[in-house]
Amino acid sequence: MAIEDKNISYRIYLVAFVIFMMALAIAIKLTNIQWVEGDYYRKLAKDRTVKNFVIPANKGNIYSADGSLLATSIPNYEIRFDAIAPKAEAFEKNVKPLADSLSLLLKKPSGFYLNELRKARANKNRYYLIARNLSYTEFVKIKGFPLFKLGPYKGGIIVEQETVREHPIGEIAERTIGYERKNPDGTATGKGIEWAYRKFLDGKDGKILKQKIAKGQWKPISDVNQVDPQDGYDVLSTIDVYIQDIAHHALLKQLELYQADHGCVVVMETKTGNIKAISNLGRHNDGTYFETTNYAYTESHEPGSTFKLVDLMILLEDKKIDTSAVFNTYGGVIKYSGKSVRDSHEGGYGKISLARGFEVSSNTVMVQAVYNNYKNNPSQFVNHINAIGLNKKLGLEFKGEGAPFIPQPSDKNWSNISLPWMAFGYGVSVTPLQTLTFYNAVANDGKMVKPQLVSEIKQWDKTIKKYNTVVLNPKICSTETILKLKAVLQNVVKKGTGAKLYSKDFSMAGKTGTAAVNYAKNGGSEKYYASSFVGYFPAESPKYSCIVVVHKPNTANNNYYGADVAGPVFKRIAQKIFTDAPSTNEINNINKKILKQEKDYDSYYAKTQKEQSSTIPNAKGMAGMDAVALFGNLGLKVKIIGVGKVKKQSIQAGQTLDKNATIILELS
């Protein structure tokens, strides 16, 4: 018995010791938590109940030169359903009316939604998708539907909002306007104006401290560290919606006619370098065309005959020859180092002058003129090209500019045929925009200006930054040479390769080009043609320069030349812009604004501009793009919600016009 009592005593002591050690460990742990790790746990508790939330900055808008809205941010809503949140009584009472309401809004049968809602309830789905990509107007409607109007905890509605970029004018100039987006790894990427000017457009996000007060609910806390967001600035582009529309549809029509692979067109204001229109269309597998790549800016390729203007300018400027010099075309074929140079006209042109050779785009004439005068000193010819600046990128703010390539006599690949091949636009490489910049310099009396797509950065009415004209080369050649170049460029249209484009009622000047592309790949099996036309109008007093390039037109009818494929696009743009000009001899004011266009919004604008210059017009029922153009041209800032036609405008029709005001248009 004594032994048993003793064993019990030992056990009691052991238990007491264990309890003592546990108490000691707890005391040590509490002391450690309080004094050693106290800061860590206090921070952890705070992080779970108090944290900073980002206040997104509103992104700036992109406007056209005439005030039309090209890109803006609008709210986009996604609605989901927590099927177990509503009580059984509320669910059964409202599920049928909710299904009926969803059917009317989302255009699916009521029975579909009734089955889906009941299925979500049975499966205890707490995140069932109802609809996505809803406008603000649609969101307001759906929030007031039966059951959903009870709120998230009693009605189960879950609302997720994001801001998306919308282009009110649609896909026109979409690649130039561009985008900015996040990659899966969190890095940012983008294209066009959106990306190049993101430091102005994006603004700066703010932050606010909030405390958790309930499930999913956070209450703002006043804090000295709160940072208010700074909204992004607006970017005013040089694009003119009227000219852009003309250029886009003229190019699209020709691409479809010739079933071409892709093409581009750029219209530039001669004096300033402001790009008034730029369209880049590529063909998809289904035969439709979309803005996929900025070909005008990124695609560097052999230009073909449009490069002959460079030859002629250098020959005249170096006093090597005059336009009256006569050349024998030798039946349309001459050889250099065993390689043939051929004229497109079979049999050649007999003996013709240099000027006439340029007008009919004779390869044999231009090659002889260059080779005969520079064969002993090719560096003189190439250095002159470099001095003009054609061997350098234009250096616009956008990424991805195609690099020009001008062979140099010091290059290891320079050969006996390098110089003659350069003379008719082969062995060299430039982008369409680089070619246009050179032709624009000729139109601008020798002053080469840098193309630009943005004219101003604004914060409402305050100018943050202004982009003035940048002169790349104050004088590419003498005035005497410029006058001769202008004369032959005009004759190209009057009686040369561009004669099909000639109109006695309207003057144009320019050069056709037809280049074989990829002729050296896989034995020539990948060869195709690039047809181009570049020039300016009106010929006597240039207002705009323009280039059109069409790649891989259908050659079934052997009709792939620049005058046939690209030329009609150039002519249509010129005539549509100056459609009221009766004759080149009668043009008194080429700056006069022409309001003729095939779209309804132009006729509406012309009609209402005078009548409503001092009051707000009624835009209800108008297409969103039309209304944006209307109010933009009245000087108002325009913000849109949704897509489609105008359902509601924040400033009512008939009110006094305040050009500093912002009008909000709700579309449906």
Short mmCIF file of N, CA and C in Angstrom, two decimals, residues 141 175 217 223 271 280 294 305 468 471 490 503 509 520 539 545 573:
data_model
loop_
_atom_site.label_atom_id
_atom_site.label_comp_id
_atom_site.label_asym_id
_atom_site.label_seq_id
_atom_site.Cartn_x
_atom_site.Cartn_y
_atom_site.Cartn_z
N LYS A 141 -29.91 49.60 -64.28
CA LYS A 141 -31.15 48.84 -64.48
C LYS A 141 -31.12 47.52 -63.72
N ARG A 175 -4.86 51.42 -84.75
CA ARG A 175 -3.47 51.12 -84.45
C ARG A 175 -2.70 52.38 -84.08
N GLN A 217 -16.61 44.79 -46.02
CA GLN A 217 -16.88 46.22 -45.90
C GLN A 217 -15.71 46.92 -45.22
N ASP A 223 -6.42 60.17 -42.67
CA ASP A 223 -5.01 59.91 -42.38
C ASP A 223 -4.16 60.92 -43.13
N LYS A 271 3.13 72.17 -94.52
CA LYS A 271 3.93 73.16 -93.79
C LYS A 271 4.33 72.70 -92.40
N ASN A 280 -3.80 51.91 -91.62
CA ASN A 280 -3.00 50.70 -91.86
C ASN A 280 -3.93 49.50 -91.78
N ASN A 294 1.14 48.99 -87.76
CA ASN A 294 1.39 50.32 -88.32
C ASN A 294 2.43 50.20 -89.44
N SER A 305 10.33 52.76 -107.79
CA SER A 305 10.49 53.98 -108.58
C SER A 305 10.25 55.28 -107.83
N ASN A 468 5.60 71.98 -81.26
CA ASN A 468 5.72 72.82 -82.44
C ASN A 468 6.40 72.04 -83.57
N VAL A 471 11.99 71.09 -87.57
CA VAL A 471 12.64 71.11 -88.88
C VAL A 471 13.82 70.15 -88.86
N GLN A 490 4.59 67.16 -111.51
CA GLN A 490 3.28 67.52 -112.03
C GLN A 490 3.05 66.86 -113.40
N SER A 503 -6.87 65.12 -113.91
CA SER A 503 -8.16 65.78 -114.03
C SER A 503 -7.90 67.26 -114.29
N ALA A 509 0.41 66.37 -108.02
CA ALA A 509 1.77 66.08 -108.45
C ALA A 509 2.27 64.89 -107.65
N ALA A 520 14.35 37.89 -103.75
CA ALA A 520 15.57 37.10 -103.54
C ALA A 520 15.33 35.89 -102.63
N ALA A 539 -1.13 71.03 -106.84
CA ALA A 539 0.25 71.03 -107.34
C ALA A 539 0.90 72.40 -107.23
N SER A 545 0.51 66.53 -98.39
CA SER A 545 1.24 65.48 -99.10
C SER A 545 0.63 64.15 -98.68
N ILE A 573 -8.73 60.80 -102.24
CA ILE A 573 -8.48 61.62 -101.04
C ILE A 573 -8.37 63.08 -101.43
#
